[in-house]
mmCIF file with all atom_site columns, C-alpha atoms in Angstrom:
data_model
loop_
_atom_site.group_PDB
_atom_site.id
_atom_site.type_symbol
_atom_site.label_atom_id
_atom_site.label_alt_id
_atom_site.label_comp_id
_atom_site.label_asym_id
_atom_site.label_entity_id
_atom_site.label_seq_id
_atom_site.pdbx_PDB_ins_code
_atom_site.Cartn_x
_atom_site.Cartn_y
_atom_site.Cartn_z
_atom_site.occupancy
_atom_site.B_iso_or_equiv
_atom_site.pdbx_formal_charge
_atom_site.auth_seq_id
_atom_site.auth_comp_id
_atom_site.auth_asym_id
_atom_site.auth_atom_id
_atom_site.pdbx_PDB_model_num
ATOM 1   C CA . MET A 1 1  ? -0.075  0.340  -0.121  1.00 0.00 ? 1  MET A CA 1
ATOM 2   C CA . VAL A 1 2  ? 1.414   3.450  -1.035  1.00 0.00 ? 2  VAL A CA 1
ATOM 3   C CA . ARG A 1 3  ? 0.528   6.646  1.083   1.00 0.00 ? 3  ARG A CA 1
ATOM 4   C CA . ALA A 1 4  ? 0.959   10.100 0.608   1.00 0.00 ? 4  ALA A CA 1
ATOM 5   C CA . GLU A 1 5  ? 1.308   13.069 2.959   1.00 0.00 ? 5  GLU A CA 1
ATOM 6   C CA . VAL A 1 6  ? 0.406   16.256 1.748   1.00 0.00 ? 6  VAL A CA 1
ATOM 7   C CA . ILE A 1 7  ? 1.502   19.016 3.534   1.00 0.00 ? 7  ILE A CA 1
ATOM 8   C CA . VAL A 1 8  ? -0.249  22.596 3.727   1.00 0.00 ? 8  VAL A CA 1
ATOM 9   C CA . HIS A 1 9  ? 1.167   25.885 4.661   1.00 0.00 ? 9  HIS A CA 1
ATOM 10  C CA . LEU A 1 10 ? 0.978   29.412 3.942   1.00 0.00 ? 10 LEU A CA 1
ATOM 11  C CA . LYS A 1 11 ? 3.118   30.669 2.253   1.00 0.00 ? 11 LYS A CA 1
ATOM 12  C CA . PRO A 1 12 ? 4.837   33.140 4.168   1.00 0.00 ? 12 PRO A CA 1
ATOM 13  C CA . GLY A 1 13 ? 3.927   36.540 4.618   1.00 0.00 ? 13 GLY A CA 1
ATOM 14  C CA . ILE A 1 14 ? 0.214   35.586 3.849   1.00 0.00 ? 14 ILE A CA 1
ATOM 15  C CA . SER A 1 15 ? -1.967  36.631 6.862   1.00 0.00 ? 15 SER A CA 1
ATOM 16  C CA . ASP A 1 16 ? -3.457  33.101 9.234   1.00 0.00 ? 16 ASP A CA 1
ATOM 17  C CA . PRO A 1 17 ? -6.164  34.533 10.818  1.00 0.00 ? 17 PRO A CA 1
ATOM 18  C CA . GLU A 1 18 ? -6.836  30.859 12.198  1.00 0.00 ? 18 GLU A CA 1
ATOM 19  C CA . GLY A 1 19 ? -3.796  31.030 13.840  1.00 0.00 ? 19 GLY A CA 1
ATOM 20  C CA . SER A 1 20 ? -3.962  35.121 15.365  1.00 0.00 ? 20 SER A CA 1
ATOM 21  C CA . ASN A 1 21 ? -7.062  34.993 15.961  1.00 0.00 ? 21 ASN A CA 1
ATOM 22  C CA . THR A 1 22 ? -6.382  31.233 17.970  1.00 0.00 ? 22 THR A CA 1
ATOM 23  C CA . THR A 1 23 ? -3.349  32.590 19.700  1.00 0.00 ? 23 THR A CA 1
ATOM 24  C CA . LYS A 1 24 ? -6.066  35.761 20.820  1.00 0.00 ? 24 LYS A CA 1
ATOM 25  C CA . ALA A 1 25 ? -8.948  33.220 21.656  1.00 0.00 ? 25 ALA A CA 1
ATOM 26  C CA . LEU A 1 26 ? -5.744  30.791 24.734  1.00 0.00 ? 26 LEU A CA 1
ATOM 27  C CA . HIS A 1 27 ? -4.495  34.149 26.337  1.00 0.00 ? 27 HIS A CA 1
ATOM 28  C CA . LEU A 1 28 ? -8.171  35.002 27.000  1.00 0.00 ? 28 LEU A CA 1
ATOM 29  C CA . LEU A 1 29 ? -7.666  31.525 28.426  1.00 0.00 ? 29 LEU A CA 1
ATOM 30  C CA . GLY A 1 30 ? -5.301  32.294 30.325  1.00 0.00 ? 30 GLY A CA 1
ATOM 31  C CA . PHE A 1 31 ? -2.745  30.903 28.178  1.00 0.00 ? 31 PHE A CA 1
ATOM 32  C CA . ASP A 1 32 ? -0.408  34.151 28.509  1.00 0.00 ? 32 ASP A CA 1
ATOM 33  C CA . ALA A 1 33 ? 3.042   31.809 28.177  1.00 0.00 ? 33 ALA A CA 1
ATOM 34  C CA . VAL A 1 34 ? 1.691   31.652 23.587  1.00 0.00 ? 34 VAL A CA 1
ATOM 35  C CA . GLN A 1 35 ? 3.379   33.617 21.290  1.00 0.00 ? 35 GLN A CA 1
ATOM 36  C CA . SER A 1 36 ? 2.036   32.247 18.039  1.00 0.00 ? 36 SER A CA 1
ATOM 37  C CA . VAL A 1 37 ? -0.092  29.406 17.122  1.00 0.00 ? 37 VAL A CA 1
ATOM 38  C CA . HIS A 1 38 ? -0.521  27.899 12.872  1.00 0.00 ? 38 HIS A CA 1
ATOM 39  C CA . THR A 1 39 ? -1.853  25.637 11.596  1.00 0.00 ? 39 THR A CA 1
ATOM 40  C CA . THR A 1 40 ? -1.431  23.834 9.255   1.00 0.00 ? 40 THR A CA 1
ATOM 41  C CA . LYS A 1 41 ? -3.659  20.807 6.415   1.00 0.00 ? 41 LYS A CA 1
ATOM 42  C CA . VAL A 1 42 ? -2.698  17.022 5.920   1.00 0.00 ? 42 VAL A CA 1
ATOM 43  C CA . TRP A 1 43 ? -4.273  15.157 3.701   1.00 0.00 ? 43 TRP A CA 1
ATOM 44  C CA . GLU A 1 44 ? -3.283  11.084 3.748   1.00 0.00 ? 44 GLU A CA 1
ATOM 45  C CA . ILE A 1 45 ? -4.461  9.598  0.765   1.00 0.00 ? 45 ILE A CA 1
ATOM 46  C CA . ASP A 1 46 ? -3.915  5.411  0.491   1.00 0.00 ? 46 ASP A CA 1
ATOM 47  C CA . LEU A 1 47 ? -2.806  4.818  -3.275  1.00 0.00 ? 47 LEU A CA 1
ATOM 48  C CA . GLY A 1 48 ? -2.700  1.303  -2.846  1.00 0.00 ? 48 GLY A CA 1
ATOM 49  C CA . ASP A 1 49 ? -0.632  0.037  -5.450  1.00 0.00 ? 49 ASP A CA 1
ATOM 50  C CA . THR A 1 50 ? 0.835   2.613  -7.656  1.00 0.00 ? 50 THR A CA 1
ATOM 51  C CA . PRO A 1 51 ? 4.330   2.461  -8.493  1.00 0.00 ? 51 PRO A CA 1
ATOM 52  C CA . GLU A 1 52 ? 6.194   5.833  -6.542  1.00 0.00 ? 52 GLU A CA 1
ATOM 53  C CA . ALA A 1 53 ? 7.544   7.664  -9.122  1.00 0.00 ? 53 ALA A CA 1
ATOM 54  C CA . GLU A 1 54 ? 3.841   7.478  -10.582 1.00 0.00 ? 54 GLU A CA 1
ATOM 55  C CA . ALA A 1 55 ? 2.154   7.293  -6.902  1.00 0.00 ? 55 ALA A CA 1
ATOM 56  C CA . ARG A 1 56 ? 4.211   11.315 -6.202  1.00 0.00 ? 56 ARG A CA 1
ATOM 57  C CA . GLU A 1 57 ? 3.697   12.422 -10.025 1.00 0.00 ? 57 GLU A CA 1
ATOM 58  C CA . GLN A 1 58 ? -0.214  11.930 -9.731  1.00 0.00 ? 58 GLN A CA 1
ATOM 59  C CA . VAL A 1 59 ? 0.098   13.759 -6.162  1.00 0.00 ? 59 VAL A CA 1
ATOM 60  C CA . ASP A 1 60 ? 1.931   16.389 -7.666  1.00 0.00 ? 60 ASP A CA 1
ATOM 61  C CA . LYS A 1 61 ? -0.491  17.235 -9.719  1.00 0.00 ? 61 LYS A CA 1
ATOM 62  C CA . MET A 1 62 ? -3.815  16.266 -7.335  1.00 0.00 ? 62 MET A CA 1
ATOM 63  C CA . CYS A 1 63 ? -2.041  19.716 -5.395  1.00 0.00 ? 63 CYS A CA 1
ATOM 64  C CA . ARG A 1 64 ? -1.910  21.638 -8.556  1.00 0.00 ? 64 ARG A CA 1
ATOM 65  C CA . ARG A 1 65 ? -5.316  20.768 -9.477  1.00 0.00 ? 65 ARG A CA 1
ATOM 66  C CA . LEU A 1 66 ? -7.797  20.707 -6.016  1.00 0.00 ? 66 LEU A CA 1
ATOM 67  C CA . LEU A 1 67 ? -5.848  19.829 -2.678  1.00 0.00 ? 67 LEU A CA 1
ATOM 68  C CA . THR A 1 68 ? -3.695  23.400 -2.871  1.00 0.00 ? 68 THR A CA 1
ATOM 69  C CA . ASN A 1 69 ? -4.224  27.280 -3.553  1.00 0.00 ? 69 ASN A CA 1
ATOM 70  C CA . PRO A 1 70 ? -1.492  28.481 -5.244  1.00 0.00 ? 70 PRO A CA 1
ATOM 71  C CA . VAL A 1 71 ? -1.790  31.462 -4.042  1.00 0.00 ? 71 VAL A CA 1
ATOM 72  C CA . ILE A 1 72 ? -1.377  31.314 -0.356  1.00 0.00 ? 72 ILE A CA 1
ATOM 73  C CA . HIS A 1 73 ? -0.100  28.143 0.246   1.00 0.00 ? 73 HIS A CA 1
ATOM 74  C CA . ASP A 1 74 ? 3.172   25.695 -0.265  1.00 0.00 ? 74 ASP A CA 1
ATOM 75  C CA . TYR A 1 75 ? 3.178   22.377 0.307   1.00 0.00 ? 75 TYR A CA 1
ATOM 76  C CA . ASP A 1 76 ? 5.187   18.925 0.412   1.00 0.00 ? 76 ASP A CA 1
ATOM 77  C CA . VAL A 1 77 ? 5.039   15.385 -0.590  1.00 0.00 ? 77 VAL A CA 1
ATOM 78  C CA . GLU A 1 78 ? 5.771   12.478 1.367   1.00 0.00 ? 78 GLU A CA 1
ATOM 79  C CA . ILE A 1 79 ? 5.395   8.304  -0.051  1.00 0.00 ? 79 ILE A CA 1
ATOM 80  C CA . ARG A 1 80 ? 5.886   6.510  1.437   1.00 0.00 ? 80 ARG A CA 1
ATOM 81  C CA . SER A 1 81 ? 4.998   2.531  0.747   1.00 0.00 ? 81 SER A CA 1
ATOM 82  C CA . MET B 1 1  ? 12.223  28.681 21.639  1.00 0.00 ? 1  MET B CA 1
ATOM 83  C CA . VAL B 1 2  ? 9.544   26.113 22.764  1.00 0.00 ? 2  VAL B CA 1
ATOM 84  C CA . ARG B 1 3  ? 7.345   24.866 19.730  1.00 0.00 ? 3  ARG B CA 1
ATOM 85  C CA . ALA B 1 4  ? 4.521   22.650 20.736  1.00 0.00 ? 4  ALA B CA 1
ATOM 86  C CA . GLU B 1 5  ? 2.579   19.968 17.295  1.00 0.00 ? 5  GLU B CA 1
ATOM 87  C CA . VAL B 1 6  ? -0.322  18.707 18.158  1.00 0.00 ? 6  VAL B CA 1
ATOM 88  C CA . ILE B 1 7  ? -1.259  16.391 15.780  1.00 0.00 ? 7  ILE B CA 1
ATOM 89  C CA . VAL B 1 8  ? -5.840  15.584 15.557  1.00 0.00 ? 8  VAL B CA 1
ATOM 90  C CA . HIS B 1 9  ? -6.838  13.434 14.046  1.00 0.00 ? 9  HIS B CA 1
ATOM 91  C CA . LEU B 1 10 ? -10.845 11.692 13.952  1.00 0.00 ? 10 LEU B CA 1
ATOM 92  C CA . LYS B 1 11 ? -11.562 9.086  15.854  1.00 0.00 ? 11 LYS B CA 1
ATOM 93  C CA . PRO B 1 12 ? -11.734 5.481  14.740  1.00 0.00 ? 12 PRO B CA 1
ATOM 94  C CA . GLY B 1 13 ? -15.315 4.952  13.687  1.00 0.00 ? 13 GLY B CA 1
ATOM 95  C CA . ILE B 1 14 ? -15.953 8.432  12.784  1.00 0.00 ? 14 ILE B CA 1
ATOM 96  C CA . SER B 1 15 ? -17.522 9.229  9.509   1.00 0.00 ? 15 SER B CA 1
ATOM 97  C CA . ASP B 1 16 ? -14.583 11.736 7.533   1.00 0.00 ? 16 ASP B CA 1
ATOM 98  C CA . PRO B 1 17 ? -16.917 13.328 5.325   1.00 0.00 ? 17 PRO B CA 1
ATOM 99  C CA . GLU B 1 18 ? -14.409 16.039 3.684   1.00 0.00 ? 18 GLU B CA 1
ATOM 100 C CA . GLY B 1 19 ? -12.261 12.826 3.503   1.00 0.00 ? 19 GLY B CA 1
ATOM 101 C CA . SER B 1 20 ? -14.722 10.978 1.232   1.00 0.00 ? 20 SER B CA 1
ATOM 102 C CA . ASN B 1 21 ? -16.436 14.150 -0.751  1.00 0.00 ? 21 ASN B CA 1
ATOM 103 C CA . THR B 1 22 ? -11.746 14.299 -1.766  1.00 0.00 ? 22 THR B CA 1
ATOM 104 C CA . THR B 1 23 ? -11.786 11.125 -2.661  1.00 0.00 ? 23 THR B CA 1
ATOM 105 C CA . LYS B 1 24 ? -14.678 11.062 -5.015  1.00 0.00 ? 24 LYS B CA 1
ATOM 106 C CA . ALA B 1 25 ? -13.888 14.693 -6.033  1.00 0.00 ? 25 ALA B CA 1
ATOM 107 C CA . LEU B 1 26 ? -10.025 13.366 -6.952  1.00 0.00 ? 26 LEU B CA 1
ATOM 108 C CA . HIS B 1 27 ? -12.200 10.038 -8.604  1.00 0.00 ? 27 HIS B CA 1
ATOM 109 C CA . LEU B 1 28 ? -14.196 12.793 -10.505 1.00 0.00 ? 28 LEU B CA 1
ATOM 110 C CA . LEU B 1 29 ? -11.252 14.530 -12.363 1.00 0.00 ? 29 LEU B CA 1
ATOM 111 C CA . GLY B 1 30 ? -9.816  11.135 -13.423 1.00 0.00 ? 30 GLY B CA 1
ATOM 112 C CA . PHE B 1 31 ? -7.139  10.214 -10.440 1.00 0.00 ? 31 PHE B CA 1
ATOM 113 C CA . ASP B 1 32 ? -9.131  6.767  -10.065 1.00 0.00 ? 32 ASP B CA 1
ATOM 114 C CA . ALA B 1 33 ? -6.037  4.930  -8.284  1.00 0.00 ? 33 ALA B CA 1
ATOM 115 C CA . VAL B 1 34 ? -7.238  7.482  -5.341  1.00 0.00 ? 34 VAL B CA 1
ATOM 116 C CA . GLN B 1 35 ? -8.197  4.584  -2.751  1.00 0.00 ? 35 GLN B CA 1
ATOM 117 C CA . SER B 1 36 ? -9.156  6.884  0.521   1.00 0.00 ? 36 SER B CA 1
ATOM 118 C CA . VAL B 1 37 ? -8.148  10.186 1.631   1.00 0.00 ? 37 VAL B CA 1
ATOM 119 C CA . HIS B 1 38 ? -7.908  11.416 5.450   1.00 0.00 ? 38 HIS B CA 1
ATOM 120 C CA . THR B 1 39 ? -7.429  14.622 7.066   1.00 0.00 ? 39 THR B CA 1
ATOM 121 C CA . THR B 1 40 ? -5.199  16.003 10.281  1.00 0.00 ? 40 THR B CA 1
ATOM 122 C CA . LYS B 1 41 ? -5.239  19.106 11.301  1.00 0.00 ? 41 LYS B CA 1
ATOM 123 C CA . VAL B 1 42 ? -1.684  20.503 13.000  1.00 0.00 ? 42 VAL B CA 1
ATOM 124 C CA . TRP B 1 43 ? -1.503  23.210 15.386  1.00 0.00 ? 43 TRP B CA 1
ATOM 125 C CA . GLU B 1 44 ? 2.366   25.007 15.993  1.00 0.00 ? 44 GLU B CA 1
ATOM 126 C CA . ILE B 1 45 ? 2.228   25.913 19.071  1.00 0.00 ? 45 ILE B CA 1
ATOM 127 C CA . ASP B 1 46 ? 4.502   28.401 19.840  1.00 0.00 ? 46 ASP B CA 1
ATOM 128 C CA . LEU B 1 47 ? 6.002   29.056 23.158  1.00 0.00 ? 47 LEU B CA 1
ATOM 129 C CA . GLY B 1 48 ? 8.269   31.305 24.670  1.00 0.00 ? 48 GLY B CA 1
ATOM 130 C CA . ASP B 1 49 ? 10.520  29.323 27.013  1.00 0.00 ? 49 ASP B CA 1
ATOM 131 C CA . THR B 1 50 ? 8.425   27.552 28.766  1.00 0.00 ? 50 THR B CA 1
ATOM 132 C CA . PRO B 1 51 ? 10.184  24.696 30.334  1.00 0.00 ? 51 PRO B CA 1
ATOM 133 C CA . GLU B 1 52 ? 9.088   21.550 28.224  1.00 0.00 ? 52 GLU B CA 1
ATOM 134 C CA . ALA B 1 53 ? 6.868   19.726 30.919  1.00 0.00 ? 53 ALA B CA 1
ATOM 135 C CA . GLU B 1 54 ? 5.093   22.653 31.829  1.00 0.00 ? 54 GLU B CA 1
ATOM 136 C CA . ALA B 1 55 ? 4.638   23.533 28.219  1.00 0.00 ? 55 ALA B CA 1
ATOM 137 C CA . ARG B 1 56 ? 3.421   19.520 27.107  1.00 0.00 ? 56 ARG B CA 1
ATOM 138 C CA . GLU B 1 57 ? 0.626   20.455 31.012  1.00 0.00 ? 57 GLU B CA 1
ATOM 139 C CA . GLN B 1 58 ? -0.576  23.415 29.242  1.00 0.00 ? 58 GLN B CA 1
ATOM 140 C CA . VAL B 1 59 ? -0.801  22.414 25.911  1.00 0.00 ? 59 VAL B CA 1
ATOM 141 C CA . ASP B 1 60 ? -2.453  19.458 27.085  1.00 0.00 ? 60 ASP B CA 1
ATOM 142 C CA . LYS B 1 61 ? -4.797  21.740 28.651  1.00 0.00 ? 61 LYS B CA 1
ATOM 143 C CA . MET B 1 62 ? -5.659  24.044 25.408  1.00 0.00 ? 62 MET B CA 1
ATOM 144 C CA . CYS B 1 63 ? -6.268  20.697 24.123  1.00 0.00 ? 63 CYS B CA 1
ATOM 145 C CA . ARG B 1 64 ? -8.839  19.877 25.825  1.00 0.00 ? 64 ARG B CA 1
ATOM 146 C CA . ARG B 1 65 ? -10.039 23.989 26.809  1.00 0.00 ? 65 ARG B CA 1
ATOM 147 C CA . LEU B 1 66 ? -9.958  24.649 23.095  1.00 0.00 ? 66 LEU B CA 1
ATOM 148 C CA . LEU B 1 67 ? -8.846  22.611 19.917  1.00 0.00 ? 67 LEU B CA 1
ATOM 149 C CA . THR B 1 68 ? -9.576  19.222 20.150  1.00 0.00 ? 68 THR B CA 1
ATOM 150 C CA . ASN B 1 69 ? -13.393 18.195 20.313  1.00 0.00 ? 69 ASN B CA 1
ATOM 151 C CA . PRO B 1 70 ? -13.767 15.232 22.654  1.00 0.00 ? 70 PRO B CA 1
ATOM 152 C CA . VAL B 1 71 ? -16.663 13.765 20.785  1.00 0.00 ? 71 VAL B CA 1
ATOM 153 C CA . ILE B 1 72 ? -15.274 13.088 17.570  1.00 0.00 ? 72 ILE B CA 1
ATOM 154 C CA . HIS B 1 73 ? -11.144 13.357 17.629  1.00 0.00 ? 73 HIS B CA 1
ATOM 155 C CA . ASP B 1 74 ? -8.061  12.034 19.315  1.00 0.00 ? 74 ASP B CA 1
ATOM 156 C CA . TYR B 1 75 ? -4.605  13.501 19.203  1.00 0.00 ? 75 TYR B CA 1
ATOM 157 C CA . ASP B 1 76 ? -0.505  13.545 20.019  1.00 0.00 ? 76 ASP B CA 1
ATOM 158 C CA . VAL B 1 77 ? 1.116   16.083 21.597  1.00 0.00 ? 77 VAL B CA 1
ATOM 159 C CA . GLU B 1 78 ? 5.122   16.891 20.657  1.00 0.00 ? 78 GLU B CA 1
ATOM 160 C CA . ILE B 1 79 ? 7.283   19.179 22.047  1.00 0.00 ? 79 ILE B CA 1
ATOM 161 C CA . ARG B 1 80 ? 9.878   20.476 20.763  1.00 0.00 ? 80 ARG B CA 1
ATOM 162 C CA . SER B 1 81 ? 13.538  22.071 22.492  1.00 0.00 ? 81 SER B CA 1
#
């Protein structure tokens, strides 16, 4: 079983309202040590017995067509067999 | 700088509509090798110079109070200095 992990994060300089609002909420709850919060999304995709090189190419296409927004996101792909 | 990573995933048996709809969408785009898709959320929390043991305890409280829903989520915490 080939499994791909796509780790999606915001490009540097792109504002992260979810992170900054979570920081504020944690301060309101008394967690004063928190300096900043960022979120990352991970897609785990099972690709059956696709060969590894082909899996990587396919996942790269999926990222560009559906899983990420190239205007605001960077992504890394890890393939595990 | 202490940084905590909180990895949030759905408990076994909890339905994952985002994952199943993404699987369908990838099939419609022609990615037939995709068998299933799951999503994971990662919170990255900067905690300044909080001692590691205290950071772990604080992050565990944050998870229970704000970052996760104990009915549907499991989570793992990793602390990096």
